[in-house]
mmCIF file of C-alpha atoms in Angstrom:
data_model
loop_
_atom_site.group_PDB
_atom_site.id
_atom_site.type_symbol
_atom_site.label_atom_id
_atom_site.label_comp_id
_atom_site.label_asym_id
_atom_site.label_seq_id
_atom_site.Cartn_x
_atom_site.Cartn_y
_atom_site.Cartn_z
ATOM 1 C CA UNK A 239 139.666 73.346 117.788
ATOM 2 C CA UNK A 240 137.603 70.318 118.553
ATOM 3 C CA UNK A 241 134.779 69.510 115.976
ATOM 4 C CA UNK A 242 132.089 69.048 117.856
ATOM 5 C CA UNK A 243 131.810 73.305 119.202
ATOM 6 C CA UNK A 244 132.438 73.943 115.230
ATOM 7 C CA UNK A 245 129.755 71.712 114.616
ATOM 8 C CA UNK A 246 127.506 73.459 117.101
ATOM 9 C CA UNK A 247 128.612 76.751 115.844
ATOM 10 C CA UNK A 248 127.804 76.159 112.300
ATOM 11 C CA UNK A 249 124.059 74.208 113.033
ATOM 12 C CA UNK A 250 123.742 77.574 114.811
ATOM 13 C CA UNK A 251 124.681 79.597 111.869
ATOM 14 C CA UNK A 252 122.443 77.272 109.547
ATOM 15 C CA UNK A 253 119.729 77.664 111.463
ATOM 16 C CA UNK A 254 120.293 81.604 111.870
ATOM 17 C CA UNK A 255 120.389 81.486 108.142
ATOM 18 C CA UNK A 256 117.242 79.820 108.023
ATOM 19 C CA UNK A 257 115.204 81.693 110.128
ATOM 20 C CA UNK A 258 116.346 84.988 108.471
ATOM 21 C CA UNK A 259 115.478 83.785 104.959
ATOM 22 C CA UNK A 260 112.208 82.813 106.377
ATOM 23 C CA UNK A 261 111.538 86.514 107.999
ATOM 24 C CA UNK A 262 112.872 87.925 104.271
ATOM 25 C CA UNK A 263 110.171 86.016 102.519
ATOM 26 C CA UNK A 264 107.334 85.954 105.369
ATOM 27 C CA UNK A 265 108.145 90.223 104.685
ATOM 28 C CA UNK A 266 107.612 90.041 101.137
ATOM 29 C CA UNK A 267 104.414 87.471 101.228
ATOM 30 C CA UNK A 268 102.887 90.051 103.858
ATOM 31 C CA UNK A 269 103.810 93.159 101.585
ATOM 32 C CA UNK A 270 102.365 91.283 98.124
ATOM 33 C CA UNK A 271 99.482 90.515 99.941
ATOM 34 C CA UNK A 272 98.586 94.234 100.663
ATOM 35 C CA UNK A 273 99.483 94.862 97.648
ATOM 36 C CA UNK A 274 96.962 92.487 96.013
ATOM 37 C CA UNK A 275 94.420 93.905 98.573
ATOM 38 C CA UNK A 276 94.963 97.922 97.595
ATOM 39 C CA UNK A 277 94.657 96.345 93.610
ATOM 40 C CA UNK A 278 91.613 94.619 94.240
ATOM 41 C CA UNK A 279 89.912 98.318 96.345
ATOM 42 C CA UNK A 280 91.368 99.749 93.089
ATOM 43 C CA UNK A 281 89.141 97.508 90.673
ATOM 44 C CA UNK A 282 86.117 98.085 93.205
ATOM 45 C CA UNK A 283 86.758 101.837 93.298
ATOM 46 C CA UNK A 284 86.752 101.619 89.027
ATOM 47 C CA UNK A 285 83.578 99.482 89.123
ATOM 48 C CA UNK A 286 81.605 101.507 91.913
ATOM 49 C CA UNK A 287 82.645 104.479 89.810
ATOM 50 C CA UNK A 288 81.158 103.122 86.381
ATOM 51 C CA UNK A 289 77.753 102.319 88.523
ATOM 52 C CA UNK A 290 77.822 105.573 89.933
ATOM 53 C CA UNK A 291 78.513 107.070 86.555
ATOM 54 C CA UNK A 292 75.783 104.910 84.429
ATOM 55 C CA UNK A 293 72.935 105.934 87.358
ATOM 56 C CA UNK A 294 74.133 109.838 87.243
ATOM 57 C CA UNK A 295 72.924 109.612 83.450
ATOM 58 C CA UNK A 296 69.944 107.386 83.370
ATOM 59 C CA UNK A 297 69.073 109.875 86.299
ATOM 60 C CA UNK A 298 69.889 113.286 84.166
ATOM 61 C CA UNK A 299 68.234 111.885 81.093
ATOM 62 C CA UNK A 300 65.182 110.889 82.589
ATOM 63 C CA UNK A 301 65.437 114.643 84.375
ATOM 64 C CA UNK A 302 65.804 115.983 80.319
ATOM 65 C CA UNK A 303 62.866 114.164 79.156
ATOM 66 C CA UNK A 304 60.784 115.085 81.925
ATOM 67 C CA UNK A 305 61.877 118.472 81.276
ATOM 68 C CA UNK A 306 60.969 118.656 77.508
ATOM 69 C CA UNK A 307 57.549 116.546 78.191
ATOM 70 C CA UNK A 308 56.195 119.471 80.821
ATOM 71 C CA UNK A 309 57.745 122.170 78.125
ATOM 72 C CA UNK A 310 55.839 120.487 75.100
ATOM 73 C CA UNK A 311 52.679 120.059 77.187
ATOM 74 C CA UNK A 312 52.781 123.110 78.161
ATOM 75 C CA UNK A 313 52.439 124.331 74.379
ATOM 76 C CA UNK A 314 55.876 125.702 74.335
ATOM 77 C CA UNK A 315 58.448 124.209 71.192
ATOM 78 C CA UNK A 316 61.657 122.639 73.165
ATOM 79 C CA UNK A 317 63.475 122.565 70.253
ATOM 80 C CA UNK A 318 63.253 126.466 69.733
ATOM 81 C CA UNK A 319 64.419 129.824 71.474
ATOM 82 C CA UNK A 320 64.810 129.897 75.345
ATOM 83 C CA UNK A 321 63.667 126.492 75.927
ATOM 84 C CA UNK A 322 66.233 125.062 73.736
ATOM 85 C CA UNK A 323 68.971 127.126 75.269
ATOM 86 C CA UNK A 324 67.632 126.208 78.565
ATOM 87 C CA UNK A 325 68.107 122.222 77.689
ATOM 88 C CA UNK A 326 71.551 123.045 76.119
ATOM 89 C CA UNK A 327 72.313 124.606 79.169
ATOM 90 C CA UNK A 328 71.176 122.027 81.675
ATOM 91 C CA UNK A 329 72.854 119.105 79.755
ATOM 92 C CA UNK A 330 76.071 120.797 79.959
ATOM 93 C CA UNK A 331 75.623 120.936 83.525
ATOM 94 C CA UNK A 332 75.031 117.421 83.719
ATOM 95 C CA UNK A 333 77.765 117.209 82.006
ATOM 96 C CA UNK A 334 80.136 118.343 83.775
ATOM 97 C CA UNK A 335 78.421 116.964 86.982
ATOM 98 C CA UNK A 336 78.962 113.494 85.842
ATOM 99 C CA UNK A 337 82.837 114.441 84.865
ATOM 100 C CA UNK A 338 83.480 115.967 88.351
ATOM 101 C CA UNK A 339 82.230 113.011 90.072
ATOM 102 C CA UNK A 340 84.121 110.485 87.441
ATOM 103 C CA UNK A 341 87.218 112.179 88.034
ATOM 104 C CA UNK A 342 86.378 112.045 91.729
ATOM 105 C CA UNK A 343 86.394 108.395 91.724
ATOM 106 C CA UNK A 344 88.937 107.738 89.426
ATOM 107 C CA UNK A 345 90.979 109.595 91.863
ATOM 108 C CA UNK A 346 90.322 107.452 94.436
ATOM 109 C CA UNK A 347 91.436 104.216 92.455
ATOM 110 C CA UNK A 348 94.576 105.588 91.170
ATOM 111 C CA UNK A 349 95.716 106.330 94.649
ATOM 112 C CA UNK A 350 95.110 102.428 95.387
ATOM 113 C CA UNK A 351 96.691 101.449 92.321
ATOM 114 C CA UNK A 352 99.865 103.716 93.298
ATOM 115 C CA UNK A 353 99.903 102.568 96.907
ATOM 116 C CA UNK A 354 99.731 98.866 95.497
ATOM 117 C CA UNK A 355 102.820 99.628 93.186
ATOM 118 C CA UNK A 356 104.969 100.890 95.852
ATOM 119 C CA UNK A 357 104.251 98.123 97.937
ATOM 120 C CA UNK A 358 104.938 95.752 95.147
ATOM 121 C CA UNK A 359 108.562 97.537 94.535
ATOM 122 C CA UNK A 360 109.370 98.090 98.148
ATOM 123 C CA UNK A 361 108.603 93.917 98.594
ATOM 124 C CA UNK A 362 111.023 93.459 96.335
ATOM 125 C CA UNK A 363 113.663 95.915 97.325
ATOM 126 C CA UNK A 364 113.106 94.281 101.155
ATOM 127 C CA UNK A 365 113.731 90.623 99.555
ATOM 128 C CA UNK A 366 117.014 91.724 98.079
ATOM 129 C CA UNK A 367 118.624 93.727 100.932
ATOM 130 C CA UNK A 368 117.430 91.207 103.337
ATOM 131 C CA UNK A 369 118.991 88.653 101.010
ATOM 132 C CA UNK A 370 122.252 90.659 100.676
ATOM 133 C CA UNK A 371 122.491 91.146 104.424
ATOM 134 C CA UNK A 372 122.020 87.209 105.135
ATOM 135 C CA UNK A 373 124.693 86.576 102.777
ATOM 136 C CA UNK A 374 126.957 89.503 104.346
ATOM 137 C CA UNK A 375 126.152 87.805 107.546
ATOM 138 C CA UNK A 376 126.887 84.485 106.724
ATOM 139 C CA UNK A 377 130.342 85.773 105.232
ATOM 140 C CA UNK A 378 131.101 87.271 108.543
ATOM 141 C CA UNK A 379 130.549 83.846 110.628
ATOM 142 C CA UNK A 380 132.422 81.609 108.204
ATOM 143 C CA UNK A 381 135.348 84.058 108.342
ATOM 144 C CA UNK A 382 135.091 84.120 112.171
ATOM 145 C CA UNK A 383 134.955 80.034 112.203
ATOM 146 C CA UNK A 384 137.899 80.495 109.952
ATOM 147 C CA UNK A 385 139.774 82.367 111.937
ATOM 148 C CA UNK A 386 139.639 80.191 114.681
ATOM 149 C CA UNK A 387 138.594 80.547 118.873
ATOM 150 C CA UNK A 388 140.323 83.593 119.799
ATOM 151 C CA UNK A 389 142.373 83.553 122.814
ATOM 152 C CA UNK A 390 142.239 85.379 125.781
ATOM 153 C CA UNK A 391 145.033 88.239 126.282
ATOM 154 C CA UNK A 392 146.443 87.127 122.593
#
């Protein structure tokens, strides 16, 4: 075989390599960087959530304290009978308001945080088979150079 088509074959190869290896990583950069963007919608769902959550009781305690100021100008004792029940009653309410709507949100950020994870794994299960298949390919042209130009009707 003359060297200069094995030369041609192999730049050809070389650069085939090359541009694979760059379309491996270009597929992991892409994936890592929607991973980093779920992560950071995670940390803004978590920090929307604690705003939400600090107004919901500044709001329900200034509710409470309303509640008791009208009950104690109103004569009654707030901190006896059905006005006492009432309050308990109200601030488990609250309560569990603020709960549902924390849990609501936290929801939100741990499906961000799990999409970001996958993404994170799948990047680098994509690096490695795309790795492993450049190498398989690369394999299969240095054992065809090996071999030789095939002739016709051999």
């Amino acid at each position: 075989m003359p060297a200069a088509p094995f030369i041609l074959m192999a730049a050809s190869a070389a650069v085939g390599t090359i541009r694979d290896i760059t379309a491996v990583s270009a597929r992991k950069r892409q994936q890592s960087a929607q991973a980093a963007f779920l992560q950071s919608q995670a940390e803004r769902a978590r920090a929307i959530n604690d705003a939400r959550d600090r107004q919901l009781l500044r709001s329900q305690s200034r509710e409470r304290a309303a509640g008791r100021a009208r009950q104690t100008s109103s004569g009654l004792d707030p901190l006896a009978g059905s006005p006492l029940l009432l309050q308990e009653n109200v601030a488990g309410l609250n309560e569990f308001d603020r709960l549902l709507a924390r849990s609501i949100g936290l929801q939100s950020s741990i499906q961000a945080d799990q999409q970001s994870h996958l993404l994170r794994m799948q990047a680098a299960s994509d690096k490695q088979q795309g790795m492993l298949s450049v190498i398989s390919s690369e394999f299969s042209k240095a054992a065809s150079f090996a071999s030789g130009p095939q002739k016709k009707g051999s």
